[in-house]
Short mmCIF file of C-alpha atoms in Angstrom, two decimals:
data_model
loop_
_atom_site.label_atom_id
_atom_site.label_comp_id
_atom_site.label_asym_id
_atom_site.label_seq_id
_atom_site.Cartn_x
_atom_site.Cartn_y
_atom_site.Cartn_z
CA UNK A 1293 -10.93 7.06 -6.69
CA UNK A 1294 -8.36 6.95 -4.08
CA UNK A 1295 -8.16 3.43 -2.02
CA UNK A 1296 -7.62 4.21 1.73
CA UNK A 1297 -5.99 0.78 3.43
CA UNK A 1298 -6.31 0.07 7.32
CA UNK A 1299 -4.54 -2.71 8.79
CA UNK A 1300 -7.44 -4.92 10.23
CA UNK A 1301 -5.59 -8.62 9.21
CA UNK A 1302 -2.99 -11.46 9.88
CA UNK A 1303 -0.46 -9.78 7.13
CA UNK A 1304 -1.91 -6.53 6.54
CA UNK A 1305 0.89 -6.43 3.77
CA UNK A 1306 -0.05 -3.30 2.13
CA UNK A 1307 -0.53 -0.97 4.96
CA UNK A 1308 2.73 -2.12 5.80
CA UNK A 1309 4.38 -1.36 2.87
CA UNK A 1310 2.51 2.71 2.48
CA UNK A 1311 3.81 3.19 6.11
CA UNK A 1312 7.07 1.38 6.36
CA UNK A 1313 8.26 3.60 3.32
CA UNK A 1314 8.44 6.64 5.67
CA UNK A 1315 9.29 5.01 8.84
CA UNK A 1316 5.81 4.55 10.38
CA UNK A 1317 4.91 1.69 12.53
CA UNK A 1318 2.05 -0.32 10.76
CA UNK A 1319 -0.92 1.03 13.29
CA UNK A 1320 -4.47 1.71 12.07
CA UNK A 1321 -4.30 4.54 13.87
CA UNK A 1322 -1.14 5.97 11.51
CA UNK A 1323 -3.29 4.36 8.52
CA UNK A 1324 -6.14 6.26 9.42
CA UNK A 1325 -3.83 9.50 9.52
CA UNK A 1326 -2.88 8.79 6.28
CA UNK A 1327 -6.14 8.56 4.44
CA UNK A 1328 -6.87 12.26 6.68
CA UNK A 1329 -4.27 13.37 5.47
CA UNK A 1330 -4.98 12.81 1.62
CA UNK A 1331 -1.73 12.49 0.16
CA UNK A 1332 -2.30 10.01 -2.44
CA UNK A 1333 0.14 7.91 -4.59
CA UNK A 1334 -0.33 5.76 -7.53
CA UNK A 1335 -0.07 1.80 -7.50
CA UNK A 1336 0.76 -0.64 -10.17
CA UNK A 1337 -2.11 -3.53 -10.38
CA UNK A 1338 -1.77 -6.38 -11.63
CA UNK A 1339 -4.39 -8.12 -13.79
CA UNK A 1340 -4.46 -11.97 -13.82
CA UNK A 1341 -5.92 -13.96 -16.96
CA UNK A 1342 -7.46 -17.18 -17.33
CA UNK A 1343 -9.59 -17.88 -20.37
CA UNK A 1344 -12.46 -15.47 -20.34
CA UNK A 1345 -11.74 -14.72 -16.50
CA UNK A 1346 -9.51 -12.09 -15.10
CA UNK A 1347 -8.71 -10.73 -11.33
CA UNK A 1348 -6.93 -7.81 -9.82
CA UNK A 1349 -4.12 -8.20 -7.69
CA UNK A 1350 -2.19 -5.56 -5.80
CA UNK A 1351 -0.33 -7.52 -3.35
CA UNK A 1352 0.96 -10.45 -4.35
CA UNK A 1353 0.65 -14.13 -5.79
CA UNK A 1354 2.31 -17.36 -4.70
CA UNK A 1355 2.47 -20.88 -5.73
CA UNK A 1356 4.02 -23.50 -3.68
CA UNK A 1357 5.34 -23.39 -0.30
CA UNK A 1358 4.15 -19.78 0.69
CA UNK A 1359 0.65 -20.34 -0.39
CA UNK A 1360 0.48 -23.73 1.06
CA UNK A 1361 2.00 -21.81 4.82
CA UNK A 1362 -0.57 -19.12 4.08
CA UNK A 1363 -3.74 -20.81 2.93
CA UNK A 1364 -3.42 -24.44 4.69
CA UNK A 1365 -2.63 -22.74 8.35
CA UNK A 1366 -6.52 -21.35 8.44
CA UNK A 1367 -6.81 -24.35 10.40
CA UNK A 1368 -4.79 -23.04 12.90
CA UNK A 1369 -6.44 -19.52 12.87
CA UNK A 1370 -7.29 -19.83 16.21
CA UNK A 1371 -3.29 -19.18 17.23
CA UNK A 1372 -3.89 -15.66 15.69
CA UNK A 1373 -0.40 -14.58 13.50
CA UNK A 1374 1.30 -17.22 15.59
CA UNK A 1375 -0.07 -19.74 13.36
CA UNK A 1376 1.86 -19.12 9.82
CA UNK A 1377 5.05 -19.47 12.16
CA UNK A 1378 3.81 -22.29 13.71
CA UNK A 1379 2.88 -24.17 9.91
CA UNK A 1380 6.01 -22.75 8.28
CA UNK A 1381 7.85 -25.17 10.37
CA UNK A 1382 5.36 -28.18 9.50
CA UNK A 1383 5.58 -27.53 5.98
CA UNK A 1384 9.64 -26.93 5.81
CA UNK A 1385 9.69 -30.76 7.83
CA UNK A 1386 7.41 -32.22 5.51
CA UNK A 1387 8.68 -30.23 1.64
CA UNK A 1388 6.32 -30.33 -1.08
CA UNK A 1389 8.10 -29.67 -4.75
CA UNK A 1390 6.22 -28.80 -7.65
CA UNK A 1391 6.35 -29.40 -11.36
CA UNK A 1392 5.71 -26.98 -13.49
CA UNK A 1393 7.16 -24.12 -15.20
CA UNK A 1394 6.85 -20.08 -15.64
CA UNK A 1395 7.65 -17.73 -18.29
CA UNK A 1396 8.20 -14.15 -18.09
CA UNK A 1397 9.40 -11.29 -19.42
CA UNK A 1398 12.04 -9.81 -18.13
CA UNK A 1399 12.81 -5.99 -16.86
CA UNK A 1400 15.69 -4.41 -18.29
CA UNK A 1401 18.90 -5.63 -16.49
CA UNK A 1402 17.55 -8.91 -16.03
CA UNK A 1403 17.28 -10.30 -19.25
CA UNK A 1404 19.95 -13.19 -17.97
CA UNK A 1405 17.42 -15.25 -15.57
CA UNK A 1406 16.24 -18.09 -17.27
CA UNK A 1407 16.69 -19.95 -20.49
CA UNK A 1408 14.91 -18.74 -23.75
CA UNK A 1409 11.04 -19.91 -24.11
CA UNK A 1410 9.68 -20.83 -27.70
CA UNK A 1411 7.36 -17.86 -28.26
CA UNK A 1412 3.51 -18.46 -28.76
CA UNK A 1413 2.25 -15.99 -30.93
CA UNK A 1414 -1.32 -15.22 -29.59
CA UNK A 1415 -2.87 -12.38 -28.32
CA UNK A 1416 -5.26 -11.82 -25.68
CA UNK A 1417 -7.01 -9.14 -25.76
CA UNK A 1418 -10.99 -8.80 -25.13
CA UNK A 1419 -12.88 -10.79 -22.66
CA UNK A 1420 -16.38 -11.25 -21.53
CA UNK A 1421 -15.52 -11.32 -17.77
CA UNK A 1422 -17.78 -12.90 -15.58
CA UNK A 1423 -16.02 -10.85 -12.85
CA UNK A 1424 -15.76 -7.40 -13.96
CA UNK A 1425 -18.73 -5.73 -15.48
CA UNK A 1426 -18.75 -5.63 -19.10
CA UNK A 1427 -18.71 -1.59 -19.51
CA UNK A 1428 -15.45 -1.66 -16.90
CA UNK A 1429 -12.19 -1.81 -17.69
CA UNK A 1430 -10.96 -5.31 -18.61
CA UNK A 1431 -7.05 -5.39 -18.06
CA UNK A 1432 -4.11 -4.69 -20.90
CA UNK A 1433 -3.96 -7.00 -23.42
CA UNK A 1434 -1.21 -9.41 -23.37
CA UNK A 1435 0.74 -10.15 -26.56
CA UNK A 1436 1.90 -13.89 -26.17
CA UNK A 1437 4.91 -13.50 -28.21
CA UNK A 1438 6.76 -11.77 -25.86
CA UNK A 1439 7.29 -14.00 -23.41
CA UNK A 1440 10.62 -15.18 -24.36
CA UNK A 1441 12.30 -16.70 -21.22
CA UNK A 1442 11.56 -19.62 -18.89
CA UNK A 1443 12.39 -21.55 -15.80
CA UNK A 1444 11.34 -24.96 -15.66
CA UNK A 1445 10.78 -26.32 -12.56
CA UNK A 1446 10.38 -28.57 -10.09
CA UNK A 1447 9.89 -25.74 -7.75
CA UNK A 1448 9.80 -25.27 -3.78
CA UNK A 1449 8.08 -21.76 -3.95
CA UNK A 1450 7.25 -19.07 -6.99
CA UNK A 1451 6.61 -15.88 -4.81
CA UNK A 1452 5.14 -12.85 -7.30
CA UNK A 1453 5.15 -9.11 -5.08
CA UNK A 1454 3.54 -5.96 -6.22
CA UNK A 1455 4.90 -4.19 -2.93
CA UNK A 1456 7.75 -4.75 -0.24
CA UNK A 1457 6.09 -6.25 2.11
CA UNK A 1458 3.96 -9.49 1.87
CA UNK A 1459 2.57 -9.31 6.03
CA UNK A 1460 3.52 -6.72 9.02
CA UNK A 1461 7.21 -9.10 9.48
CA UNK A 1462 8.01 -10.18 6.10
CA UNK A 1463 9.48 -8.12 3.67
CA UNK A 1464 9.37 -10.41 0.67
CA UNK A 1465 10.55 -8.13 -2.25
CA UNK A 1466 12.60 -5.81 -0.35
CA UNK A 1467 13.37 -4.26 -4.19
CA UNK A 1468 9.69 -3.51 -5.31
CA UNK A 1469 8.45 0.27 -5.95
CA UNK A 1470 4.70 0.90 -5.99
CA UNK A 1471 4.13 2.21 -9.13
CA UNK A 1472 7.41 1.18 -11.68
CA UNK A 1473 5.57 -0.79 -13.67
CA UNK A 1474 6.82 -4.38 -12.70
CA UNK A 1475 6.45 -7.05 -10.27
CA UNK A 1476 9.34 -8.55 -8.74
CA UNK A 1477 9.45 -12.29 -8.64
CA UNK A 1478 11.31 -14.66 -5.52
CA UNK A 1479 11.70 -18.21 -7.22
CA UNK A 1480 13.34 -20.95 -4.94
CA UNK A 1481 13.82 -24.19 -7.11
CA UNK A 1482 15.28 -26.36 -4.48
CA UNK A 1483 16.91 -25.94 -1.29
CA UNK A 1484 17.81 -28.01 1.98
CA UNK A 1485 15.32 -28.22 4.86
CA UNK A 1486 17.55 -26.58 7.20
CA UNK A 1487 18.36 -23.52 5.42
CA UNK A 1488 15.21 -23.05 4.21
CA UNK A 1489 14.23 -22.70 7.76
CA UNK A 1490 16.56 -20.05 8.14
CA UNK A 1491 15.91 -18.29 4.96
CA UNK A 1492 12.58 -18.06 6.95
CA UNK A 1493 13.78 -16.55 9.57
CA UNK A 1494 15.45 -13.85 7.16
CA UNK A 1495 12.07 -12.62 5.52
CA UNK A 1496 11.63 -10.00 8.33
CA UNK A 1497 14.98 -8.08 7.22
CA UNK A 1498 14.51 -9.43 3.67
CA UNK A 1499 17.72 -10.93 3.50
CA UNK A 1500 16.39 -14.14 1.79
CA UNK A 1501 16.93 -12.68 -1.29
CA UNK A 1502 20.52 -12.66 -0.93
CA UNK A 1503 20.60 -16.39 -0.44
CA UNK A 1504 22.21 -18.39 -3.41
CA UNK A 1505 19.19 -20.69 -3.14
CA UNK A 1506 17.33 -17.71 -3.95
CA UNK A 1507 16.06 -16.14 -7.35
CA UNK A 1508 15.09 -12.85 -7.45
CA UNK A 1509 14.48 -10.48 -10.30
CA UNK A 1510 12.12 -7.83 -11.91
CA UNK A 1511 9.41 -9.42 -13.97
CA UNK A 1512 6.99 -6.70 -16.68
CA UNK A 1513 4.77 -10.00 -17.39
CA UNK A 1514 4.57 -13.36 -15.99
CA UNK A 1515 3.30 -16.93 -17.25
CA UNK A 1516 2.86 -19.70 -14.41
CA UNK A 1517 2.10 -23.73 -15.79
CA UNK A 1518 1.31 -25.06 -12.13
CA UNK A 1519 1.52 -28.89 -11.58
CA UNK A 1520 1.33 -32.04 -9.68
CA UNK A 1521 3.79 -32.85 -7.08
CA UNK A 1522 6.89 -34.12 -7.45
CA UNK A 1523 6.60 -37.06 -4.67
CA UNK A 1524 3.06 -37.56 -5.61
CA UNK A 1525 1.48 -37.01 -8.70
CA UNK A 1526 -2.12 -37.20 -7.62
CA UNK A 1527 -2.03 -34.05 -6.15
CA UNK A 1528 -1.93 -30.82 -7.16
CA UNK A 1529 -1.44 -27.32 -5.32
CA UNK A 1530 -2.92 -23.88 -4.43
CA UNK A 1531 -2.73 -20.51 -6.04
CA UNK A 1532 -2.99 -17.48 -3.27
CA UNK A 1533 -3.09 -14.14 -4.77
CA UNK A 1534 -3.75 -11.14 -2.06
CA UNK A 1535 -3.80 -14.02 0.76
CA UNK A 1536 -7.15 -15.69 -1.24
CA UNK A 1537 -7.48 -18.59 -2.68
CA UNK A 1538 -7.53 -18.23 -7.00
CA UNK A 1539 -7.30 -21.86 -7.54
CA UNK A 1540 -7.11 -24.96 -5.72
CA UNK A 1541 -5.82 -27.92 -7.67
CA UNK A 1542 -6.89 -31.88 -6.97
CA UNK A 1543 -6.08 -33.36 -3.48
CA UNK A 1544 -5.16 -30.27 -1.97
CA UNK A 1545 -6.56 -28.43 1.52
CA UNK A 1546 -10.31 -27.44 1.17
CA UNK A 1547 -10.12 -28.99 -2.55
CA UNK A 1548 -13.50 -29.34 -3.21
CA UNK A 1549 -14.27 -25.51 -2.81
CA UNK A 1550 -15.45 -24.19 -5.71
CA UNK A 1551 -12.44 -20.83 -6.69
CA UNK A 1552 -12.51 -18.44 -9.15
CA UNK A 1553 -9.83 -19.94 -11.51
CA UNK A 1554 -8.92 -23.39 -12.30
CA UNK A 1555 -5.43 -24.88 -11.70
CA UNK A 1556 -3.68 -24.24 -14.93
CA UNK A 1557 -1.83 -21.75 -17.05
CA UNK A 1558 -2.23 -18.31 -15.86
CA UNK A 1559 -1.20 -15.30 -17.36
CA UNK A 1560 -0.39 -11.58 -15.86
CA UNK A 1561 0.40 -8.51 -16.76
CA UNK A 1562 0.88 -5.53 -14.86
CA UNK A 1563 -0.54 -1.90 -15.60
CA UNK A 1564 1.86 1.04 -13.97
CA UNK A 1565 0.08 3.46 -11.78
CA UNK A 1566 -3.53 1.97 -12.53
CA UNK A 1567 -4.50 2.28 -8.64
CA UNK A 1568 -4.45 5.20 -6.66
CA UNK A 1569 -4.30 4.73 -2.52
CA UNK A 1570 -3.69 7.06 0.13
CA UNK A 1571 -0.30 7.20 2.03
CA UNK A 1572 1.33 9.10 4.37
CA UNK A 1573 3.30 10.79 1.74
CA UNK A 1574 4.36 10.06 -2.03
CA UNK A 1575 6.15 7.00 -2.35
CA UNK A 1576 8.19 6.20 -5.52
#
């Protein structure tokens, strides 16, 4: 069943993306058109596993300085979109790093990124979700083996995009395709305050990516070990998939919410052309 999407947000990410990929401006009324219209075009999900728990993603997941700016600024929600600007610049002033580390597994042509991981030789396969009904489909299974390179951290931000576009001016993974069957990932393991300012400022053009403080390849599955902080190892951080919380670790904003997923290993895979929204025309 086709997915019509109507910008009605803060980042309104995904609209962006279906209507920025033929030149439209990012209007519900252009939205609307689309979903008229009733071209359709497929869209690679994204299924995240935790234990017996998994969740769909189709936007995006980040760990570290972009979900702290995106999750900790609903304080501020008041300022409307003004607010992520205004707790970028907080958060930049005041840098969190993270320990940690991800594994992945690497499109072809980007083998290179990373070091080689010490496969673990599990599968996971069949779950009893206590989020998807039992007689609905479950995710791919994930074969544990195969994740065979690594990136240790500590880590300023781990940025995972389904789509081009993470909000209406930022163009995260200016790279990604809707329905190619990866996920591109934006990794920055350290950088100075000031230029991570203006790599900031760059996310609108999507020029961040070309920065050498930058990482930025094409991922077909993904492993993230979140940790403490590096300055303080009482506290933990947040994981925001599709600008929600998925898990809140100890000391953090709003950490005594109860989330879906805990704050530890994570797996995901992603399944090519598993969604199926409207757009104003086919999109590769």
């Amino acid at each position: 069943m086709p997915l019509g999407v109507v910008p009605a947000g803060t980042g309104n990410g995904m609209a962006k993306s279906l209507l920025d990929a033929v030149g439209l401006p990012c209007t519900a009324s252009n939205a609307t058109l689309a979903i008229i219209r009733g071209h359709k075009q497929a869209l690679d999900v994204a299924t995240i596993t935790q234990g017996q728990n998994r969740f769909f993603s189709v936007l995006m997941l980040a760990w570290g300085l972009i979900a702290d700016i995106d999750i900790e600024s609903e304080k501020y929600r008041w300022m409307g979109s003004a607010r992520i600007d205004y707790y970028a610049i907080q958060r930049i002033f005041r840098l969190r790093r993270y320990n940690g580390c991800i594994k992945f597994v690497a499109a072809p042509g980007y083998e290179t990124f990373g070091e080689p991981a010490d496969p673990e030789g599990e599968t996971i396969s069949e779950v009893k979700s206590s989020f998807v009904q039992h007689e609905g489909y479950c995710g791919p299974a994930l074969q544990k083996k195969d994740f065979n390179r690594k990136i240790e951290g500590p880590f300023v931000s781990v940025w995972l995009h389904n789509v081009p576009w993470g909000g209406e001016d930022t163009l995260a993974a200016p790279d990604a395709k809707f329905s190619d069957g990866y996920l591109d990932l934006v990794v920055i393991k350290d950088c100075p305050k000031l230029t991570l300012l203006s790599l900031m400022t760059e996310l609108s053009k999507g020029d961040h990516v070309k920065s050498p403080h930058v990482l930025y390849f094409k991922v077909k599955a993904f492993v993230l070990e979140p940790g403490t902080q590096l300055d303080d190892g009482s506290k933990e951080g947040i994981i925001d998939v599709d600008g929600e919380v998925l898990a809140r670790g100890k000391g953090t904003y709003k950490s005594n919410y109860k989330t879906l997923m805990t704050y530890d290993k994570l797996y995901i895979k992603v399944d090519q052309g598993l969604a199926t929204v409207f757009s104003p025309s086919t999109i590769s």
